[in-house]
Short mmCIF file of C-alpha atoms in Angstrom, two decimals:
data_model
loop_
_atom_site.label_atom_id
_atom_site.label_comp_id
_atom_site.label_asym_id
_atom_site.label_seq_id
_atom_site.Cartn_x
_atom_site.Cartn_y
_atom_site.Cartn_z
CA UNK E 1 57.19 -147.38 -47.23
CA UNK E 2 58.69 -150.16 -49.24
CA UNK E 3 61.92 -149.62 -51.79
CA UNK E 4 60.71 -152.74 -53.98
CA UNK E 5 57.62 -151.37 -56.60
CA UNK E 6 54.60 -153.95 -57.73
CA UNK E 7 51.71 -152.66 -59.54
CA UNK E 8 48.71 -152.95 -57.06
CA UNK E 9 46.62 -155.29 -58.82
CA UNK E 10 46.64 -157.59 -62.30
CA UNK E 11 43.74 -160.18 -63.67
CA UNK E 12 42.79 -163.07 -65.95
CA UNK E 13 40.46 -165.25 -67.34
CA UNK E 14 41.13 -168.84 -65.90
CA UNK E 15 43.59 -170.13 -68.92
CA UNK E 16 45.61 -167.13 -69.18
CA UNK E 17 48.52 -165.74 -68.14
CA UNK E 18 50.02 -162.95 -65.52
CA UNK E 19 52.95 -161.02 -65.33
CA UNK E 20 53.70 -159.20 -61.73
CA UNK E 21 56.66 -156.95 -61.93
CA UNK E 22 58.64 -156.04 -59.16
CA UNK E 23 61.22 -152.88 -59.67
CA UNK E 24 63.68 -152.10 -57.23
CA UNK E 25 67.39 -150.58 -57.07
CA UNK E 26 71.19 -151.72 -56.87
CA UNK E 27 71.00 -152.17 -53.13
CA UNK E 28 68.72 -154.83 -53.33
CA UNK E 29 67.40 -156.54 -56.31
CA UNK E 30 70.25 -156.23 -58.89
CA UNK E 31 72.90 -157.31 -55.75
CA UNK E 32 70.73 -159.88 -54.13
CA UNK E 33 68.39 -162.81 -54.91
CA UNK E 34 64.53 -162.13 -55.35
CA UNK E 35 61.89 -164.60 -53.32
CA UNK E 36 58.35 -164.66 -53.72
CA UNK E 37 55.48 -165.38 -51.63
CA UNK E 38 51.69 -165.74 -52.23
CA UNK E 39 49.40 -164.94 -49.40
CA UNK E 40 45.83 -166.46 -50.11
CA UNK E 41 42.97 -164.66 -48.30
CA UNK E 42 43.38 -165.05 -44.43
CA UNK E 43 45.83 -167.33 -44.29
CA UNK E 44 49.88 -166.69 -43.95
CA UNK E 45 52.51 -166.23 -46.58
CA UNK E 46 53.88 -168.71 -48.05
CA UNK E 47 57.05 -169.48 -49.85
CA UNK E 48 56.31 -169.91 -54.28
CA UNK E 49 59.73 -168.48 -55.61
CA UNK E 50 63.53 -168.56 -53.72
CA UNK E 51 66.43 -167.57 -55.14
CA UNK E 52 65.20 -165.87 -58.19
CA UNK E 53 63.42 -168.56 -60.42
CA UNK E 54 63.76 -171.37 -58.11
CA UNK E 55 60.30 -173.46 -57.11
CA UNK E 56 60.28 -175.45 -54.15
CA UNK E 57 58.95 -178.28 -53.95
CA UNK E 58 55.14 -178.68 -54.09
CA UNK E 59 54.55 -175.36 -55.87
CA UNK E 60 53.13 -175.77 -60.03
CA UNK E 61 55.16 -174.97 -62.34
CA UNK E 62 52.76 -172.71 -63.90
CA UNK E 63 54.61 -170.14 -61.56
CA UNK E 64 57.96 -169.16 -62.67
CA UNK E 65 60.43 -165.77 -61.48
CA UNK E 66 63.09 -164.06 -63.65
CA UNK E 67 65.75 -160.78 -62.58
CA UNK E 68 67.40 -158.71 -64.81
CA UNK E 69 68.95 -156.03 -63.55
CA UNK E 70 67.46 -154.04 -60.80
CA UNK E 71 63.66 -155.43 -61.48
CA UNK E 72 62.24 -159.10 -61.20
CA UNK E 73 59.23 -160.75 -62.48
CA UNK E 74 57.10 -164.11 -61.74
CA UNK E 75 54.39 -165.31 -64.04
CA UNK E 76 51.49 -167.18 -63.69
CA UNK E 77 50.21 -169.45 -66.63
CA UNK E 78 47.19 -171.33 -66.62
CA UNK E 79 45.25 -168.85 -64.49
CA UNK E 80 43.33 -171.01 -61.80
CA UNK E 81 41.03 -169.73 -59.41
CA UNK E 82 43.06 -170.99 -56.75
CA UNK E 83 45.43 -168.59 -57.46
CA UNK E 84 43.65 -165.40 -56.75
CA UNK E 85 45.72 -164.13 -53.77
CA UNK E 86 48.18 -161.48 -52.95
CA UNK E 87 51.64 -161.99 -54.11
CA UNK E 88 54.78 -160.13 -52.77
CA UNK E 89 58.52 -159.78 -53.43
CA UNK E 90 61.32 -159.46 -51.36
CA UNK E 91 65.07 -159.38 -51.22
CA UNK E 92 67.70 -158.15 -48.92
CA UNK E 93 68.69 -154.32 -49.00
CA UNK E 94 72.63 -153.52 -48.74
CA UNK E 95 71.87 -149.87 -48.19
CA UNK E 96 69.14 -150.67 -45.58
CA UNK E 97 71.01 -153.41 -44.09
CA UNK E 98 67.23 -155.48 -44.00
CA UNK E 99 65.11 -156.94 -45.78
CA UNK E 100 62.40 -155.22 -47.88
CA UNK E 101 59.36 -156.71 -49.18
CA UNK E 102 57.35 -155.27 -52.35
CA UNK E 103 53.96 -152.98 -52.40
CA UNK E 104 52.37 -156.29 -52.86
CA UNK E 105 50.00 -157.39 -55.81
CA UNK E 106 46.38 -158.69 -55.65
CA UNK E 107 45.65 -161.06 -58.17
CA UNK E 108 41.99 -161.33 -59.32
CA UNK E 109 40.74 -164.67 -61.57
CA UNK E 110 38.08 -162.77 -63.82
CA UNK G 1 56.07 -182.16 -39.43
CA UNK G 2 57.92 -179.13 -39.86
CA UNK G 3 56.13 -176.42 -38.51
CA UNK G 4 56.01 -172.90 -36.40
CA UNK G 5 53.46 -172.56 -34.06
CA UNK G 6 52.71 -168.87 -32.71
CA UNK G 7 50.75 -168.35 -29.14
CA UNK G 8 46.91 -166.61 -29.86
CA UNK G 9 45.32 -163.33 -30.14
CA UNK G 10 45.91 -160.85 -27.90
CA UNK G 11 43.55 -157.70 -26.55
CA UNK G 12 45.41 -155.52 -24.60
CA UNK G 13 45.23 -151.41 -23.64
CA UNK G 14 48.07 -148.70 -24.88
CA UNK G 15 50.77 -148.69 -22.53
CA UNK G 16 50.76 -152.59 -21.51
CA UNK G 17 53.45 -155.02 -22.65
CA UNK G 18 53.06 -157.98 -24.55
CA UNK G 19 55.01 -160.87 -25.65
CA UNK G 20 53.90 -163.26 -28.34
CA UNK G 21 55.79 -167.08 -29.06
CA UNK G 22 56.86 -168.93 -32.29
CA UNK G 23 57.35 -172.88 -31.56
CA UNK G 24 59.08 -174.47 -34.13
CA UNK G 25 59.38 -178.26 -34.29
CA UNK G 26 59.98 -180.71 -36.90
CA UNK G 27 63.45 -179.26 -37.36
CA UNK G 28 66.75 -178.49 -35.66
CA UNK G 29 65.72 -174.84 -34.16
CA UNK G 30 68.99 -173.36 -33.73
CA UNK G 31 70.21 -174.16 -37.84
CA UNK G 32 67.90 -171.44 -38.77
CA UNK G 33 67.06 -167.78 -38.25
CA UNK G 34 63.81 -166.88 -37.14
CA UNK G 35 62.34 -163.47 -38.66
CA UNK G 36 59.09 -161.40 -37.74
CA UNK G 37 57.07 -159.81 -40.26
CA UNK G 38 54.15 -157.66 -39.59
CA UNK G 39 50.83 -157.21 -41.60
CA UNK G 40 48.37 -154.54 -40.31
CA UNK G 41 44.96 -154.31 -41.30
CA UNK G 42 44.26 -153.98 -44.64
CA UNK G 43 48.18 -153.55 -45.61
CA UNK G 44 51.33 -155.32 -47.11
CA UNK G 45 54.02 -157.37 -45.57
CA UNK G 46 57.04 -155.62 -43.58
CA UNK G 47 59.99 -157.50 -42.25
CA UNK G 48 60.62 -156.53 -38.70
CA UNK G 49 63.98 -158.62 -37.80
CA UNK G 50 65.63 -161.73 -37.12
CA UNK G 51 66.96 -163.64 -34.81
CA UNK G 52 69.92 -166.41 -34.54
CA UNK G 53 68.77 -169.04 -32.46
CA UNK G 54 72.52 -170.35 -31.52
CA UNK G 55 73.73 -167.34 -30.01
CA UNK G 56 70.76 -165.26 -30.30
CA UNK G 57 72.65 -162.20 -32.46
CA UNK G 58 69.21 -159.77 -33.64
CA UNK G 59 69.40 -157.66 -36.59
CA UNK G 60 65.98 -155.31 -36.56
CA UNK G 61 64.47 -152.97 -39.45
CA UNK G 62 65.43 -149.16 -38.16
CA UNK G 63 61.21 -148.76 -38.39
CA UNK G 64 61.62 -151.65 -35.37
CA UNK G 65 64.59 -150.83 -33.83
CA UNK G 66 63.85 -150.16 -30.17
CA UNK G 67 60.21 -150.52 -29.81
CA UNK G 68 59.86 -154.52 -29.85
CA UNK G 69 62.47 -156.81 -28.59
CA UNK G 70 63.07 -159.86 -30.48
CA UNK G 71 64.69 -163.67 -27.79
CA UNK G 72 64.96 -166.74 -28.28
CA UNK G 73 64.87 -170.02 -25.64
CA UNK G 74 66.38 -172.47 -27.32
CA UNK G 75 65.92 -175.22 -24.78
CA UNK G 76 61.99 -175.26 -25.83
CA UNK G 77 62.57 -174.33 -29.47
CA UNK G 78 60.45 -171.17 -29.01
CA UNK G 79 61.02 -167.51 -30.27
CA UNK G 80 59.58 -164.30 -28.73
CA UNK G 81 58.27 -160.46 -29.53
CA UNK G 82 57.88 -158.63 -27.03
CA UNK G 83 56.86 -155.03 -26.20
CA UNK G 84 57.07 -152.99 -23.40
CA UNK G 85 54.52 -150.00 -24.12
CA UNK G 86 52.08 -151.22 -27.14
CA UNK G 87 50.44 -148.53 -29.35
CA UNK G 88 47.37 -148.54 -31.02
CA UNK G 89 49.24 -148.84 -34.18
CA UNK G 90 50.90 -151.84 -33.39
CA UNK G 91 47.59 -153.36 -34.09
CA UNK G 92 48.33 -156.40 -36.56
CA UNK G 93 48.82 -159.54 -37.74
CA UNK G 94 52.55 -160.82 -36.57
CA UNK G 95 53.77 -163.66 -38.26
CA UNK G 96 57.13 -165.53 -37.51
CA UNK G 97 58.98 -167.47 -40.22
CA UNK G 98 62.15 -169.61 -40.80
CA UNK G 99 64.84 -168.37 -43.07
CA UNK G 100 65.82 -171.53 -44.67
CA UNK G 101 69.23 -172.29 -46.09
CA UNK G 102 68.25 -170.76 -49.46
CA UNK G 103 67.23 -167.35 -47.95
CA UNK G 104 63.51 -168.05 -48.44
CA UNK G 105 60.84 -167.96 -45.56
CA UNK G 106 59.68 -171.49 -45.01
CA UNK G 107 57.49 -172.17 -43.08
CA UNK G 108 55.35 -169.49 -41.46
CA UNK G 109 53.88 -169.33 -37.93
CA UNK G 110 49.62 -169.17 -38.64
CA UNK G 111 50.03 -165.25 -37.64
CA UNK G 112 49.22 -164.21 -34.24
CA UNK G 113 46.40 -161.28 -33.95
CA UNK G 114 47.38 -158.01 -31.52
CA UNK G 115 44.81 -155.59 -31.42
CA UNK G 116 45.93 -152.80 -29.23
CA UNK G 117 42.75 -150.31 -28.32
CA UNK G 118 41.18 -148.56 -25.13
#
C-alpha cells in the first residue's frame, strides 16, 4: 500500500489542461524531492519530472511539477493524445527508509 | 546509447528459483545505483531496492526484504534478481532502472515478464 495519494484517474479534451495531485507526509514529500514518471500503455516508465519541477531533456514543456508542503502537483497543458498514459509520483521516505511511489493516475484524452 | 537491457520472460512453477539480468551500457555502470521496481498485473509501480554497483551495498523495501536477492557483476555491467522459492504472486512485470545523479530513474530496462503458475 503506497504512503504517496493520486486520485485514480483525470481527463481532457485535446487543448486543455490537467492537474494530478500527489499528497503525501513529512517523511517524504515535504523532506525530499518529488520525481515523476509517465508510463504509456505497455511500455516502461519513464522519467518526465526530477527534482520537483525540473524537465529533462526531451520532455515538452507542456508538463510542469510544483511541492508545497507535504503534497506535489504536475500539470499537463495542451492535452495531446499522446499523452494518455499513467503517471506516478515518487520520492524517498525517511520513516520508511525507501522509496515510495504514488497510487498512480490514468490519464484519459476525451 | 545509453541503455538497460533486461534478460526475457520467464515461466516457471512455485517453488523454483529464478534470476533475471539488467545490462547497462552506454554509461560508466558502477557511477550509478541500479533499483528494481515491480508492476503486477493490472497494478501500480513499487520500488523493490537498490543496488551500488562499486561495492555492491543493497538497501531493499521491508515488503522485499528477504524474499529476492538483489547482485551485481560489475565486470559485464550486468545487475541481477534473483529468487530462491517464487510464488504465484510474484507474478509481474520487473523493471530495472538507473538512479541518475539527480535522484530520478533514467533509463529503464524494457521490463522483464515472470509469470509464476502450476
Amino acid at each position: 500500500q503506497s504512503v504517496l495519494t493520486q486520485p485514480p484517474s483525470a481527463s481532457g479534451t485535446p487543448g486543455q489542461g490537467v492537474t494530478i495531485s500527489c499528497s503525501g507526509s513529512t517523511s517524504n514529500i515535504e523532506s525530499n524531492t518529488v520525481n515523476w514518471y509517465q508510463q504509456l500503455p505497455g511500455t516502461a516508465p519513464k522519467l518526465l519530472i526530477h527534482s520537483d519541477h525540473q524537465r529533462p531533456s526531451g520532455v515538452p514543456d507542456r508538463f510542469s511539477g510544483s511541492k508545497s508542503g507535504t503534497s506535489a502537483s504536475l500539470a499537463i497543458s495542451g492535452l495531446q493524445s499522446e499523452d494518455e498514459a499513467d503517471y506516478y509520483c515518487a520520492a524517498w521516505d525517511d520513516g520508511l527508509n525507501g522509496l515510495v511511489f504514488g497510487t498512480g493516475t490514468n490519464v484519459t484524452v476525451l | 546509447e545509453l541503455q538497460l537491457v533486461q534478460s526475457g520472460a520467464e515461466v516457471k512453477k512455485p517453488g523454483e528459483s529464478l534470476r533475471i539480468s539488467c545490462k547497462g551500457s552506454g554509461y560508466s555502470f558502477t557511477s550509478y545505483w541500479i533499483i528494481w521496481v515491480r508492476q503486477m498485473p493490472g497494478k501500480g509501480l513499487e520500488w523493490m531496492g537498490r543496488i551500488d554497483p562499486t561495492d555492491s551495498e543493497t538497501i531493499y523495501s521491508p515488503s522485499f526484504q528477504g524474499h529476492v536477492t538483489v547482485s551485481i557483476d560489475k565486470s559485464i555491467s550486468t545487475a541481477y534478481l534473483q529468487w530462491s522459492s517464487l510464488k504465484a504472486s510474484d507474478t509481474a512485470i520487473y523493471y530495472c532502472a538507473r538512479q541518475d545523479s539527480r535522484g530520478g530513474f533514467d533509463p529503464w530496462g524494457q521490463g522483464t515478464l515472470v509469470t509464476v503458475s502450476s
